[in-house]
Short mmCIF file of C-alpha atoms in Angstrom, two decimals:
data_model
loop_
_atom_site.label_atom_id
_atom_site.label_comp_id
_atom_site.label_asym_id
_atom_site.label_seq_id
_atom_site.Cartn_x
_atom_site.Cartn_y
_atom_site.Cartn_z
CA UNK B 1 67.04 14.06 -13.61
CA UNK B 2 65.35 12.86 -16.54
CA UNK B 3 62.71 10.76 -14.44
CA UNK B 4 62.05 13.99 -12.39
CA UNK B 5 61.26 16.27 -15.48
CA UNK B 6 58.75 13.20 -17.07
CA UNK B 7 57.08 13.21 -13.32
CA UNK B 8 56.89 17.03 -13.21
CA UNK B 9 54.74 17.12 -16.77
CA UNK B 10 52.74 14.39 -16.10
CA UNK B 11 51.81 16.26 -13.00
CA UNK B 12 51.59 19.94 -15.28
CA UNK B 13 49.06 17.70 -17.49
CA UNK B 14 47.03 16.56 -14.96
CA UNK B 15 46.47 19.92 -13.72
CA UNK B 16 45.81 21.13 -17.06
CA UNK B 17 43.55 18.82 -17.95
CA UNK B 18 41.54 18.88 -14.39
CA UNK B 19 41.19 22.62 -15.42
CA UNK B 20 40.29 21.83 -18.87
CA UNK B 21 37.28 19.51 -17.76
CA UNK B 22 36.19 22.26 -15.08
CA UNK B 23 36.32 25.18 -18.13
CA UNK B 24 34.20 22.46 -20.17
CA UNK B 25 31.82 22.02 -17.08
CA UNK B 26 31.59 25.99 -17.24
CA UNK B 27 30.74 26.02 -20.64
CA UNK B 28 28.43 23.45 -20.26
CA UNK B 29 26.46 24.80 -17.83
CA UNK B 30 26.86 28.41 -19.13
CA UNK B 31 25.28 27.65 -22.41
CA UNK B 32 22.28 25.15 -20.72
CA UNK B 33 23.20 22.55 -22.31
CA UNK B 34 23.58 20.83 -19.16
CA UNK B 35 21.34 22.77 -17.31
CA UNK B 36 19.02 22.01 -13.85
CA UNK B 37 15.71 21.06 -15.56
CA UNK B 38 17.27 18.43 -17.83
CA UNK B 39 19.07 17.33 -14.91
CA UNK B 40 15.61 17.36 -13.02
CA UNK B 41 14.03 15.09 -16.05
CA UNK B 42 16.57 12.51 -15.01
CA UNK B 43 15.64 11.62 -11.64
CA UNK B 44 12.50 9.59 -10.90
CA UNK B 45 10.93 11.06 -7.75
CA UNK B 46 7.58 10.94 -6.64
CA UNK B 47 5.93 14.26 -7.44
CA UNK B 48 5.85 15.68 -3.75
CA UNK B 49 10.12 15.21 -3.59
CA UNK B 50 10.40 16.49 -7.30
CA UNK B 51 8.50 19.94 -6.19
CA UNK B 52 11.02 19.97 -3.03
CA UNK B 53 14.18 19.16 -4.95
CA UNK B 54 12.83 21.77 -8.07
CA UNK B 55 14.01 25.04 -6.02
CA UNK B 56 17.06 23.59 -5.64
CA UNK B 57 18.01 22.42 -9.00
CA UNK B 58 16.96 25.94 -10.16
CA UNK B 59 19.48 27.48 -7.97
CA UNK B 60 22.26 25.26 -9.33
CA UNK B 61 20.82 25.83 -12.59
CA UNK B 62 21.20 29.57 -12.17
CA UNK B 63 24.77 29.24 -10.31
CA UNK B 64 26.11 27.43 -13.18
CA UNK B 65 24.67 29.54 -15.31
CA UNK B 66 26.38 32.51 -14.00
CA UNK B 67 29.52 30.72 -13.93
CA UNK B 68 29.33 30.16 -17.94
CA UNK B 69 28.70 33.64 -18.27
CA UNK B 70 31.72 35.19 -15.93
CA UNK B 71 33.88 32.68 -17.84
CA UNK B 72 32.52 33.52 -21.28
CA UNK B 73 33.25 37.61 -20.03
CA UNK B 74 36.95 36.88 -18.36
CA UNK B 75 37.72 35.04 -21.90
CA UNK B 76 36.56 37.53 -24.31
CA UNK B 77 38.13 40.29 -22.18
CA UNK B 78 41.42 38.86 -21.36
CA UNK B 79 41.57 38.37 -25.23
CA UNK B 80 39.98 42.13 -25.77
CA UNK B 81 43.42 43.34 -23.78
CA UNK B 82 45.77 40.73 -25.30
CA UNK B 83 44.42 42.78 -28.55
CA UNK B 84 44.73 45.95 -27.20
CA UNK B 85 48.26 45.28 -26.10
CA UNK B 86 49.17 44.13 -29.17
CA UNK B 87 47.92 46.80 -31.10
CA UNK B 88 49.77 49.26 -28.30
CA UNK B 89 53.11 47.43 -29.22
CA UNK B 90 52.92 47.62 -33.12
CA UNK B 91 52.07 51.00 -32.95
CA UNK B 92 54.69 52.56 -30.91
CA UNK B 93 57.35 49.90 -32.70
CA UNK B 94 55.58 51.94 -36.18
CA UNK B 95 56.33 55.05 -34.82
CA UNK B 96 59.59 54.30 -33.77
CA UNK B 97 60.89 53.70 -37.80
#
């Protein structure tokens, strides 16, 4: 029973933390930190298969970059309505002394 519960939250952990690396990807990428062209400077190409492969990083660069963004909106705004809600509750428990 015991053994079960230990291999249930090392399992819950795992999954939080392969969510917390993905979130820190996000973030990562969102801010451009990490972004395409310093991922570009990395690789040594010659210049004919650096001006192929420079499209492409600048359409990862942009896909991440959107992804930062949507998760930088859903976290401010699931935080603007755990506000909101919060505000709704103390409110009506005010009005109901």
């Amino acid at each position: 029973m015991v053994l079960r519960g230990r291999l249930r939250g090392a399992f819950l952990m795992r999954r939080r933390g392969w969510l917390l690396r993905m979130c820190l990807l996000g973030l990562l990428f969102g801010s451009g930190l990490l972004s395409g062209r310093n991922l570009h400077r990395g690789f040594r190409f010659n210049i004919r298969s650096r001006a192929l492969l420079g499209n492409w990083f600048r359409i990862i660069n942009r896909f991440f970059r959107l992804c930062g963004l949507l998760f930088w909106f859903f976290i401010v705004s699931f935080f603007l309505v755990l506000l909101s809600i919060s505000i709704i509750l103390v409110f009506g428990f005010a009005s109901l002394l």
